[in-house]
Coordinates of C-alpha atoms in Angstrom, one line a residue:
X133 CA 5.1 -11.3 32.5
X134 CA 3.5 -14.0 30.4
X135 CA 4.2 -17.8 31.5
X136 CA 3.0 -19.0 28.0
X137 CA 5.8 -20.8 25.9
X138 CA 6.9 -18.2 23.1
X139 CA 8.1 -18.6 19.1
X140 CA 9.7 -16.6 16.9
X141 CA 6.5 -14.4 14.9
X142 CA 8.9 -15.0 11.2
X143 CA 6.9 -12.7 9.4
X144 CA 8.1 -9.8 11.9
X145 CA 11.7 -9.8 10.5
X146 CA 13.0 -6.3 9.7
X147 CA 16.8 -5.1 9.6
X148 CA 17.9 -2.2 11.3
X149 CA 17.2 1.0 10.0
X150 CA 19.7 1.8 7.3
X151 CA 22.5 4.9 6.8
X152 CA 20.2 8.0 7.0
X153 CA 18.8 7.3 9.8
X154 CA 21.2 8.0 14.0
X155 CA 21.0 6.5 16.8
X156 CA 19.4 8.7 19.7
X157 CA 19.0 6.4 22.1
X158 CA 16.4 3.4 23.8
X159 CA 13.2 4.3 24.1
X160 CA 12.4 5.3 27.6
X161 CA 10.2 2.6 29.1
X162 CA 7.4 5.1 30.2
X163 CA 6.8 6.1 26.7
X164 CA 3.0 5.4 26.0
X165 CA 2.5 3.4 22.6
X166 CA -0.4 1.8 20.6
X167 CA -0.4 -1.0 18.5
X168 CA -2.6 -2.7 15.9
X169 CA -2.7 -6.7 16.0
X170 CA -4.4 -7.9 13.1
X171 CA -5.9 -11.6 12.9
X172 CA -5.7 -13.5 9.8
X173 CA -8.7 -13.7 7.8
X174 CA -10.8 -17.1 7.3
X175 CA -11.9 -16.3 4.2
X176 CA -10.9 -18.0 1.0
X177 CA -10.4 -16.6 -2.4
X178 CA -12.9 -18.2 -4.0
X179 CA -15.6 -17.4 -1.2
X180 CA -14.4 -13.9 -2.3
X181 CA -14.4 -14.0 -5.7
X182 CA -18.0 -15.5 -6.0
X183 CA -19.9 -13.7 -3.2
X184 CA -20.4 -10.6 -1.2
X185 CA -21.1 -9.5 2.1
X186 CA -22.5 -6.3 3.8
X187 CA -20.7 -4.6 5.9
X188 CA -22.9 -5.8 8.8
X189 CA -22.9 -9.2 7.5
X190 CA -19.1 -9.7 7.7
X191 CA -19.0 -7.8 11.2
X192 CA -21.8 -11.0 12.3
X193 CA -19.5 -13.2 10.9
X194 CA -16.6 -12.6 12.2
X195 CA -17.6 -11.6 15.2
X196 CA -18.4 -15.3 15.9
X197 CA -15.0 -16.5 13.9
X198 CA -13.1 -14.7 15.7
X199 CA -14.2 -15.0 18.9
X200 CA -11.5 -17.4 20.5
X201 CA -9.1 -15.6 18.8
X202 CA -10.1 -12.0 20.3
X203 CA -10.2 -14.1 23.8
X204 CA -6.6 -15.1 23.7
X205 CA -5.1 -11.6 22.6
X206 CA -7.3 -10.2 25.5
X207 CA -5.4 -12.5 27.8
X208 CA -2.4 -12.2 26.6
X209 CA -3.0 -8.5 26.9
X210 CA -3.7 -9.1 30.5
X211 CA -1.0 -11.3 31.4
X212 CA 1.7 -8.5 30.2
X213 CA -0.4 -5.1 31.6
X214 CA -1.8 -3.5 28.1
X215 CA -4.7 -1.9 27.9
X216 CA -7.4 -2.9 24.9
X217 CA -8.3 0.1 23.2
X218 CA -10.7 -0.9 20.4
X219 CA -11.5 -4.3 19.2
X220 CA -12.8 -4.7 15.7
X221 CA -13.6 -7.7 14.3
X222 CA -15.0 -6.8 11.3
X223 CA -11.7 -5.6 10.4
X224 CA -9.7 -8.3 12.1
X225 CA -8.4 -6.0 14.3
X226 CA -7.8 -5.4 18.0
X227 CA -5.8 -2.2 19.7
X228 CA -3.8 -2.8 22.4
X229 CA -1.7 0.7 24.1
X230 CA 0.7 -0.1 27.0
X231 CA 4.7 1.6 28.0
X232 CA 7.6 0.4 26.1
X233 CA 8.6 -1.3 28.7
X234 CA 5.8 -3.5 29.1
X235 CA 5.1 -3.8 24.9
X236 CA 9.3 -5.0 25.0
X237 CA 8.7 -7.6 27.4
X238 CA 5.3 -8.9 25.7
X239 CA 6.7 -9.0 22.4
X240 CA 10.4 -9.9 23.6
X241 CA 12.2 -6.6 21.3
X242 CA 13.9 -3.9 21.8
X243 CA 13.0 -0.6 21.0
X244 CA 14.8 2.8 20.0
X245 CA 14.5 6.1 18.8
X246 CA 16.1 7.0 15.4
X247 CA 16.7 11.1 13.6
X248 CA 16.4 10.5 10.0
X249 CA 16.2 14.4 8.5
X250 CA 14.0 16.3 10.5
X251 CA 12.0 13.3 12.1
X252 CA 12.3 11.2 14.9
X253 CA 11.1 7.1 14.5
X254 CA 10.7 4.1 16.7
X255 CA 12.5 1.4 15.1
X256 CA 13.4 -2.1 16.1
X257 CA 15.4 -5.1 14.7
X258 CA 15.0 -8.5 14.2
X259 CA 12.1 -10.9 14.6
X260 CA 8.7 -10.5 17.6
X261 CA 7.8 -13.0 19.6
X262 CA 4.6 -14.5 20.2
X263 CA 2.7 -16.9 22.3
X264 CA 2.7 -20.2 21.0
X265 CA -0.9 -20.3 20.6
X266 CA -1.1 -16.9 19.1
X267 CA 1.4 -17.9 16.2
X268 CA -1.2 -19.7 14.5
X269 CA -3.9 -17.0 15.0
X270 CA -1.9 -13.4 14.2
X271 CA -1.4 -12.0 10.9
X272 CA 0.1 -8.6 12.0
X273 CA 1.7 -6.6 14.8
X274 CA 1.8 -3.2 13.8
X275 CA 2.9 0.2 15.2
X276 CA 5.9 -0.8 17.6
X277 CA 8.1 0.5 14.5
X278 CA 7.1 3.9 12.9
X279 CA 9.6 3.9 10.1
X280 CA 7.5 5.3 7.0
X281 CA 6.6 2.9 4.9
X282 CA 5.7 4.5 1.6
X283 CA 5.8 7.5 -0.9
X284 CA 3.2 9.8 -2.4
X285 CA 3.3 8.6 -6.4
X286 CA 4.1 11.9 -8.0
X287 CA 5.8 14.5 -9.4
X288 CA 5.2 18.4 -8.7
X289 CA 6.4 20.9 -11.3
X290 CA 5.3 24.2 -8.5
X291 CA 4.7 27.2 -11.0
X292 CA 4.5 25.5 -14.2
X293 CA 2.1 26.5 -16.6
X294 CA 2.5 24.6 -19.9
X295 CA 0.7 24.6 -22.5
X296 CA 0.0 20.5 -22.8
X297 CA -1.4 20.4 -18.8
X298 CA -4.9 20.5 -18.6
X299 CA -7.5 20.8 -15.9
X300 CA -8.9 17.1 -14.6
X301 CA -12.1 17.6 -15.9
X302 CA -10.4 18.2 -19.4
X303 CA -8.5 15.3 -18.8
X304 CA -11.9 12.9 -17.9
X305 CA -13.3 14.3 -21.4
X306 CA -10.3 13.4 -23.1
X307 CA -11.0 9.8 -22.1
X308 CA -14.3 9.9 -22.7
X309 CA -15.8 9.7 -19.7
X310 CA -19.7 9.1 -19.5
X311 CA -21.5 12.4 -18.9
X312 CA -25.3 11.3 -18.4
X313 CA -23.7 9.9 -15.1
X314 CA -22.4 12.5 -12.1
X315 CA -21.4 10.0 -9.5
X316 CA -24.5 10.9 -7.8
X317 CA -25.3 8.8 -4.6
X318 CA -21.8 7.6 -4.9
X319 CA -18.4 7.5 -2.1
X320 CA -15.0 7.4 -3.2
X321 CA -12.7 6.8 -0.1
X322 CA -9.2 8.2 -0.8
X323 CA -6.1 7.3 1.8
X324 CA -3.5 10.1 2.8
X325 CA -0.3 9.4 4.9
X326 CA 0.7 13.2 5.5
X327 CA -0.4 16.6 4.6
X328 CA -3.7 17.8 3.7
X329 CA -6.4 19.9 2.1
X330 CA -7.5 23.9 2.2
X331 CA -11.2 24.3 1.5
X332 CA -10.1 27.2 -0.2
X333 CA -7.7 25.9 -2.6
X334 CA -10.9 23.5 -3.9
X335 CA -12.9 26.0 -4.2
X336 CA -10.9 27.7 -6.8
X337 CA -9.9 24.8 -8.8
X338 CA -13.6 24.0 -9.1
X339 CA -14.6 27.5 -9.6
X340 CA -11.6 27.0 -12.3
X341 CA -12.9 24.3 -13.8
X342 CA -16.6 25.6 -14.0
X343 CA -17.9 23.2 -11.4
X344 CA -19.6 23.0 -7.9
X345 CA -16.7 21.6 -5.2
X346 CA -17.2 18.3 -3.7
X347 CA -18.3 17.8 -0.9
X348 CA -15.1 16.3 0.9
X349 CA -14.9 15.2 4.2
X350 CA -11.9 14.2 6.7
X351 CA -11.8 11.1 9.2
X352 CA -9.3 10.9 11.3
X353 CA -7.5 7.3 11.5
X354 CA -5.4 6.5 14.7
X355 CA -4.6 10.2 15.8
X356 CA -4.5 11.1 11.7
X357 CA -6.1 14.4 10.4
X358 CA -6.2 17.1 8.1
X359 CA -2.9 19.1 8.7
X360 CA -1.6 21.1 5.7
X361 CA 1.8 21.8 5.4
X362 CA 3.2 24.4 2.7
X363 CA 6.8 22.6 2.6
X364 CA 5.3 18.7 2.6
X365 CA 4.7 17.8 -0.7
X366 CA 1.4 15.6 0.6
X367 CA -0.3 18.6 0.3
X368 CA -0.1 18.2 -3.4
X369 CA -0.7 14.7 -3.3
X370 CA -3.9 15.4 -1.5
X371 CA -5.0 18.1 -3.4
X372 CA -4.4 16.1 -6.6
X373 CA -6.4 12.9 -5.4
X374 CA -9.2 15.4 -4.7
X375 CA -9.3 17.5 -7.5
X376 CA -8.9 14.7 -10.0
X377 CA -11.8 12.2 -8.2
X378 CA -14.3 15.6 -8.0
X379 CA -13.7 16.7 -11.4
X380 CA -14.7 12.8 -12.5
X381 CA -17.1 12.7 -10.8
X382 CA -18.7 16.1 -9.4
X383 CA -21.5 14.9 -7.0
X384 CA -19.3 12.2 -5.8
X385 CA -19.0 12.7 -1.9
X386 CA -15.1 12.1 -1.3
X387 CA -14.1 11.0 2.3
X388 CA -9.8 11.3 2.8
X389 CA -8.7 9.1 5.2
X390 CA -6.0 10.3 7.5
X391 CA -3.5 8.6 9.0
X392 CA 0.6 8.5 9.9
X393 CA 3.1 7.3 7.3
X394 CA 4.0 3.8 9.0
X395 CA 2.8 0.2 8.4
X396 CA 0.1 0.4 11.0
X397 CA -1.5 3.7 9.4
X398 CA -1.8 2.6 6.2
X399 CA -3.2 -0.8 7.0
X400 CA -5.6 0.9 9.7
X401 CA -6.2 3.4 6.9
X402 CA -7.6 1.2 4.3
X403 CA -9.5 -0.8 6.9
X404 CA -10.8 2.1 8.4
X405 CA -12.2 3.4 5.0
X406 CA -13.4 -0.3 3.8
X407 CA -15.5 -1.0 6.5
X408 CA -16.8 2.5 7.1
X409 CA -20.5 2.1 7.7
X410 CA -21.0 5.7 7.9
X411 CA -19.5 7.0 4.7
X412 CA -19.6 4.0 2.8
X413 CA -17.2 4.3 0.1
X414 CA -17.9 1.9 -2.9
X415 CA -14.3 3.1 -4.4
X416 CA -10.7 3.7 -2.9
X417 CA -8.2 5.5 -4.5
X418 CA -4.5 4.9 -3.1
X419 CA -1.4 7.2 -3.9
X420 CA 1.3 5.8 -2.1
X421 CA 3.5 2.8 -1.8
X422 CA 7.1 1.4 -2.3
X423 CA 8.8 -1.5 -3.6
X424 CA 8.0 -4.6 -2.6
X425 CA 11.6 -5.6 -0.9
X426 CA 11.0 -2.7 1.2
X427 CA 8.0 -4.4 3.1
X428 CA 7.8 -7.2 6.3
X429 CA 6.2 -10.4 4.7
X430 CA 3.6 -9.3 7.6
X431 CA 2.9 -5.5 6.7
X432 CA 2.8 -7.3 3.0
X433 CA 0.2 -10.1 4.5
X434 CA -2.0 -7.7 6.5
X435 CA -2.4 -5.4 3.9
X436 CA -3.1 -7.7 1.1
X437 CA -6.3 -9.1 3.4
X438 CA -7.4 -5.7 3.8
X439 CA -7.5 -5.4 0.3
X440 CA -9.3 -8.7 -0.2
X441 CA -11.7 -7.9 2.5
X442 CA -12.4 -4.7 -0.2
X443 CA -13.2 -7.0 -3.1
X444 CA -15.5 -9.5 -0.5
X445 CA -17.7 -5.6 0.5
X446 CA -17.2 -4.7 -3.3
X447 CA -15.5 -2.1 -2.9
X448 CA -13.1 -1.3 -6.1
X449 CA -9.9 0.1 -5.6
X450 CA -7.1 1.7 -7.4
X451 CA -3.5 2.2 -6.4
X452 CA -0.5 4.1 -8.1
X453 CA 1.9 1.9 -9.8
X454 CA 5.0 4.2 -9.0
X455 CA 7.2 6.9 -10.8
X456 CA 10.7 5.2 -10.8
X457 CA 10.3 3.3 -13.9
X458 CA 11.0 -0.2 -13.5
X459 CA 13.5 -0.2 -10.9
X460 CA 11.1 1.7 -8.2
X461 CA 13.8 3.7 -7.6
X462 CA 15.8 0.9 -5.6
X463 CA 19.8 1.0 -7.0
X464 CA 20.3 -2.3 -6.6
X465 CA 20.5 -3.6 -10.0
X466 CA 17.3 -5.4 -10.0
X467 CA 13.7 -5.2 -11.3
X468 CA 10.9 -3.8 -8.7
X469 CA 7.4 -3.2 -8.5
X470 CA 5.3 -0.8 -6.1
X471 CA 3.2 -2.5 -3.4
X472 CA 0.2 -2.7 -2.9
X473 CA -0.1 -1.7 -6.5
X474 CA 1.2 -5.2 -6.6
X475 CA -1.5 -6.5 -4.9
X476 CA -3.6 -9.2 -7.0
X477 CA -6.9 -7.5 -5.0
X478 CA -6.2 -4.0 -6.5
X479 CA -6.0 -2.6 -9.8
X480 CA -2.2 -1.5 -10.5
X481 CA -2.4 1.9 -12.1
X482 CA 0.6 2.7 -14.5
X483 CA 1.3 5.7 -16.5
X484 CA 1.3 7.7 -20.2
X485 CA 2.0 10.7 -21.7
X486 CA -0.6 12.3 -24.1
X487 CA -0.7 14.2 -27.0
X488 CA -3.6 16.4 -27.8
X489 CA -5.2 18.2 -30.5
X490 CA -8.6 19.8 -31.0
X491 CA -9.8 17.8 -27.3
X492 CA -8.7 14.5 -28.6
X493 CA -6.4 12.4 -28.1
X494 CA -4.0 11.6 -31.2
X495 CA -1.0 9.9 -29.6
X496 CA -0.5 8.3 -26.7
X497 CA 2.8 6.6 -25.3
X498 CA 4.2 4.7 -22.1
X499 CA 5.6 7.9 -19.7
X500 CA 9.3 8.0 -19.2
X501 CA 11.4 10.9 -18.7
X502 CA 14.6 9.5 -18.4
X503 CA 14.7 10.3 -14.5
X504 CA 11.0 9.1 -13.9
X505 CA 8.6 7.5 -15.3
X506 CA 5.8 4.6 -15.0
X507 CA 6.8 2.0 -12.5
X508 CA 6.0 -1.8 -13.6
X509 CA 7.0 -4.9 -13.9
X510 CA 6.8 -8.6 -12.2
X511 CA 6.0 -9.0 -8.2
X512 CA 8.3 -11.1 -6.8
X513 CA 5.9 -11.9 -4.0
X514 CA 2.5 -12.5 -5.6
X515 CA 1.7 -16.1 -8.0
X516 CA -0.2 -14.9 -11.3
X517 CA -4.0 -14.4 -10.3
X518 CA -6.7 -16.2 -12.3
X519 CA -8.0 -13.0 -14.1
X520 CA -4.2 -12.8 -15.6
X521 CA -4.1 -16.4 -16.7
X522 CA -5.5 -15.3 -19.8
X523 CA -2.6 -12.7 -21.0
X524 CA 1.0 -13.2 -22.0
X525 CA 3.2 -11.9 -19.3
X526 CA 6.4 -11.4 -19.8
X527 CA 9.3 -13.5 -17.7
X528 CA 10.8 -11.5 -14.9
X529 CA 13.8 -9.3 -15.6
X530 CA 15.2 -10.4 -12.5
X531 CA 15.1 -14.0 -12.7
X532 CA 13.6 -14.4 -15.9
X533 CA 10.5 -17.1 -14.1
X534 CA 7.2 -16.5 -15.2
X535 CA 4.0 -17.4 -12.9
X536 CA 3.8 -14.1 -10.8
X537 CA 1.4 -11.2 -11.2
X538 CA 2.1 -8.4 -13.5
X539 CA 2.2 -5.0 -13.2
X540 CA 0.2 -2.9 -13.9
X541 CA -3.6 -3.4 -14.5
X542 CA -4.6 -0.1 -16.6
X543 CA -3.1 3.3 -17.2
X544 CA -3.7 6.9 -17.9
X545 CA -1.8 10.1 -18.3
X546 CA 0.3 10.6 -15.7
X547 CA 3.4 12.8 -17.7
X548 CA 4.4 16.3 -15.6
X549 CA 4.7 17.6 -19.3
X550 CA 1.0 16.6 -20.0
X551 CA -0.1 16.5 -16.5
X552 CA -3.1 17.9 -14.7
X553 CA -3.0 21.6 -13.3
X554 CA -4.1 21.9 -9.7
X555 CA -4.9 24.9 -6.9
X556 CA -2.3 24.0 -4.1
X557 CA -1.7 26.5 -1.2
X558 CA -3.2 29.4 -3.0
X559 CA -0.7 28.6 -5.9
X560 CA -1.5 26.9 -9.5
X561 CA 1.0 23.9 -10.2
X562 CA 1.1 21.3 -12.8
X563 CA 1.5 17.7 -11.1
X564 CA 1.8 14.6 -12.8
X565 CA 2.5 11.1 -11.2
X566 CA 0.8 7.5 -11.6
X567 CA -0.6 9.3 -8.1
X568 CA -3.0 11.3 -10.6
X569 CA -4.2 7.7 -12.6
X570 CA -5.4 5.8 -9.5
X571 CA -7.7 9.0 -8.4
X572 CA -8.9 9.3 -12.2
X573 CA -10.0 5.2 -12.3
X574 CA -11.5 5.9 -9.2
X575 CA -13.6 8.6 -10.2
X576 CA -14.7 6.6 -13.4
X577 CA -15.6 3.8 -11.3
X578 CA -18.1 6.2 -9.0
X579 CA -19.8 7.3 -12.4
X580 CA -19.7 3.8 -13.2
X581 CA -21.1 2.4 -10.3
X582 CA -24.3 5.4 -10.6
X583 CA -24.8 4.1 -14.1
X584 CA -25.5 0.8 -13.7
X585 CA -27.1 0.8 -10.5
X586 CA -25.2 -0.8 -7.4
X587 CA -21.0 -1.2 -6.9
X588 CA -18.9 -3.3 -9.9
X589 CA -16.8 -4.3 -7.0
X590 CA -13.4 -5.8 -7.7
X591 CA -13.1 -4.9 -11.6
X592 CA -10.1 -6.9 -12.5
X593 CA -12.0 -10.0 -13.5
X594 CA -14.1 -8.2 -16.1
X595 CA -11.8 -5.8 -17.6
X596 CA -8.8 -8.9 -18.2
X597 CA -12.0 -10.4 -20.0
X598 CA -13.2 -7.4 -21.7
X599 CA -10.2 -5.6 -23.0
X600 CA -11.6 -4.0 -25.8
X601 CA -13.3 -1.8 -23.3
X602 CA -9.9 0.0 -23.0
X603 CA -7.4 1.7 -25.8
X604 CA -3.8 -0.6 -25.6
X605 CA -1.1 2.0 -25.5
X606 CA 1.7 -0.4 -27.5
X607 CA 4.8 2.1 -27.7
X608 CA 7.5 3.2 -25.5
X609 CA 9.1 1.4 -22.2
X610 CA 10.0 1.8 -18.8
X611 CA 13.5 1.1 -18.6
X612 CA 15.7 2.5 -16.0
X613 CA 19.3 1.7 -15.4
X614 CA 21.4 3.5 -18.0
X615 CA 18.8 1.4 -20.8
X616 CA 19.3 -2.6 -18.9
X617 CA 16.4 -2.8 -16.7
X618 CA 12.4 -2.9 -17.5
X619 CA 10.1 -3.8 -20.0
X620 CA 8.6 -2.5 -23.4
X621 CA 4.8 -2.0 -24.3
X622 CA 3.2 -3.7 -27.4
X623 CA 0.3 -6.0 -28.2
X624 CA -2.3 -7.2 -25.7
X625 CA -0.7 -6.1 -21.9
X626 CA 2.5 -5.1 -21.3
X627 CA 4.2 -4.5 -18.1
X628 CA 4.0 -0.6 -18.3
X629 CA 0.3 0.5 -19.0
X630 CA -1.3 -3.0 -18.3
X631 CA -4.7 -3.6 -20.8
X632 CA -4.4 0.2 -21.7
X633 CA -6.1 3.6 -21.1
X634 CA -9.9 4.1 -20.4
X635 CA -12.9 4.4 -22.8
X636 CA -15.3 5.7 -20.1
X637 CA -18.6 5.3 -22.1
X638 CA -17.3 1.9 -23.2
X639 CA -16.7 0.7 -20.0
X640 CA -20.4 2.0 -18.6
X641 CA -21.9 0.6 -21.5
X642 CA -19.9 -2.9 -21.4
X643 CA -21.0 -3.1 -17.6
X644 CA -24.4 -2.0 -17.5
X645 CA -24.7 -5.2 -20.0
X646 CA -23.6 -7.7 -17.3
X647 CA -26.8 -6.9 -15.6
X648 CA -24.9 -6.6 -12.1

């Protein structure tokens, strides 16, 4: 048992788990479990903004930063019987694995198992405790709850076959993307919290589209992997986020991150895939989130550095805005955007629906079916970034304050009626979502970063100053709520398609000028 004074860890606090979840029972004490600690970043946002590192670099650097900190987790591992498993500090991050009963007494909680549907979760309630001298140092405990923590962004139509869906690759040529460019040379990291892919089902959506598959490749993420399931609709998202960044961008190599739907998976996921020195993504495409209120301020915190830490290793990335209109899907009356779309270090992706004629184009509005729809809005967590200062945004339709970031950055089709038909277990589906926009940027950004030589990096800076680059979609909202909550598009950005859609030649073009 520790002797070190303890504090409450604040940013910890989580109620109990709510109505659909019962009660089974504590969790036995024997029960093995692994957590991720996360140390907060010494980095500052201008340090970020103006420089980057190499992977390497960073590793060197905070291997030496973070070397006290490392030393007093690894004693107050010690102290309380857990086990270090992996110690990262290029990510910030340190494993520890012990029993229940010794992670209860380390961390002062209590721990118990929970059925919601057909799964069983660890949950707990209330705030960690800490160390004294480990409260200034920690960012994050992760893992001792597994409650899932996010969504995939879409919607599946399974057997539909209209007319308006088209192929990715028809999509890509509809927004112009640059064709002298294949994404040769180029990674695009993609993060999955369930399901997964058949070789098979990409080979004949490629063979579909008239192009050579990918080459795709799983890692594995904290005991994550590759595990179809025909009755988990992850399969689709997967198959979508693959099938959408390929047909971009055909000699892309695409690495898909495994890795459990909770807190600690995702955050180990994107960390895992930003400081990959193996496949080295230069892009990240992510297709799953929730609202905001449905976050801990320290899942919010150590996910938000992880992004960051993206932007310092220029690595772009692009994350669905939702599909819940403005509320997020949350009935509580209120306003809510998706996180970590909401993040100020990634570009919030929102969504459209298209209309075509003779491969072009000729209309283009903000998507909303009624029932769903593009998510977007005001974070009531984040201040307005610097790149935004230069926009109108609109006040918040919660509170009506102004100062916070907006929602999202750009947008693309995303409309089940106009969506983007798939291979999926064998079967051909139409699928649309803001889950299919982040995948599409993302593939954009690989042909991108071929054409003008080396990785953009974080884009948000250059595109909020270079909006002619993209097409403004001004017409339609995303009001849920019986018609009282959300915002309407129009001039300049707007709280449901951000700047607007891509010009992919443009958008080469206007970068390879910068002279990166």
């Amino acid at each position: 048992m520790a002797s070190r004074p303890y504090g409450e860890f604040a940013a910890s606090q989580r109620p109990a788990p709510g109505t659909s979840y019962t009660l089974l029972g504590a969790v036995p004490e024997s029960e093995r479990i692994e957590i991720s600690i996360y140390v907060k970043s010494r980095d500052t946002g201008t340090r970020t903004l103006l420089s980057r590192s190499s992977r390497e670099e960073l590793k060197s650097r905070r291997t030496a930063e973070h070397a006290r900190d490392f030393e007093l987790i690894r004693q107050f591992a010690q102290e309380n019987g857990l086990t270090v498993v992996a110690q990262e500090p290029g990510r910030r991050l340190i494993r520890l694995a012990g029993t229940a009963a010794q992670l209860q007494a380390a961390f002062r909680t209590k721990l118990a198992h929970y059925r919601g549907g057909q799964h069983i979760i660890r949950a707990r309630t209330g705030s960690l405790s800490l160390p004294a001298d480990l409260l200034p140092v920690v960012e994050a405990v992760l893992g001792l709850d597994t409650r899932p923590v996010a969504r995939p962004r879409l919607v599946l139509r399974p057997g539909a076959a209209t007319e308006a869906a088209h192929w990715p690759d028809q999509i890509a040529a509809l927004y112009e993307f640059p064709t002298t460019v294949t994404g040769q040379g180029q990674c695009v990291a993609i993060i999955e919290l369930g399901g997964g892919f058949r070789q098979s089902d990409t080979a004949a959506a490629f063979k579909a589209m008239g192009l050579p598959p990918p080459n795709v490749v799983a890692v594995a993420v904290d005991g994550g992997a590759n595990k179809p399931t025909p009755d988990d609709g992850a399969d689709a998202e997967v198959a979508l986020d693959i099938q959408v960044v390929g047909a971009a961008a055909p000699q892309a190599k695409i690495a898909v991150y495994f890795a459990s739907n909770t807190d600690a998976g995702f955050v180990d996921a994107i960390t895992a895939a930003i400081h990959d020195t193996s496949n080295a993504p230069a892009v990240m495409s992510i297709s799953w989130g929730s609202a905001e209120s449905e976050w801990t301020a320290q899942s919010i915190q150590s996910m938000n550095s992880a992004l960051q830490d993206a932007a310092t290793l220029a690595v772009s990335v692009f994350v669905a805005a939702g599909d819940s209109l403005a509320t997020d899907g949350i009935a509580d009356g209120k306003a809510h955007v998706d996180f970590p779309a909401s993040s100020p270090w990634a570009v919030g992706c929102g969504g459209t629906t298209i209309t075509v004629s003779a491969n072009a184009i000729t209309g283009e509005v903000v998507w909303n079916d009624g029932d769903s729809g593009t998510g977007g809005g005001i974070s009531d967590v984040f201040t307005e970034p610097v790149f935004q200062q230069q926009v109108k945004l609109p006040p918040s339709a919660n509170d009506g304050k102004t100062g916070r970031r907006g929602v999202p950055d750009v947008a693309g089709d995303a409309a089940p009626g106009t969506g983007y038909r798939l291979i999926v277990g064998g079967q051909s589906v139409v699928v649309g979502g803001t889950s299919a926009v982040a995948p599409l940027w993302a593939g954009l950004t690989a042909l991108i970063n071929e054409g003008v030589g080396k990785a953009v990096g974080f884009p948000l800076p250059f595109l909020y100053a270079n909006a002619s680059l993209l097409r403004p979609v001004t017409q339609g909202n995303n009001v849920a709520g019986n018609g009282r909550i959300g915002y309407a598009a129009g001039p300049g950005w707007n709280a449901c398609t951000g700047l607007g859609v891509p010009r992919g030649a443009a958008l080469l073009s206007g970068l390879r000028a910068l002279r990166y």
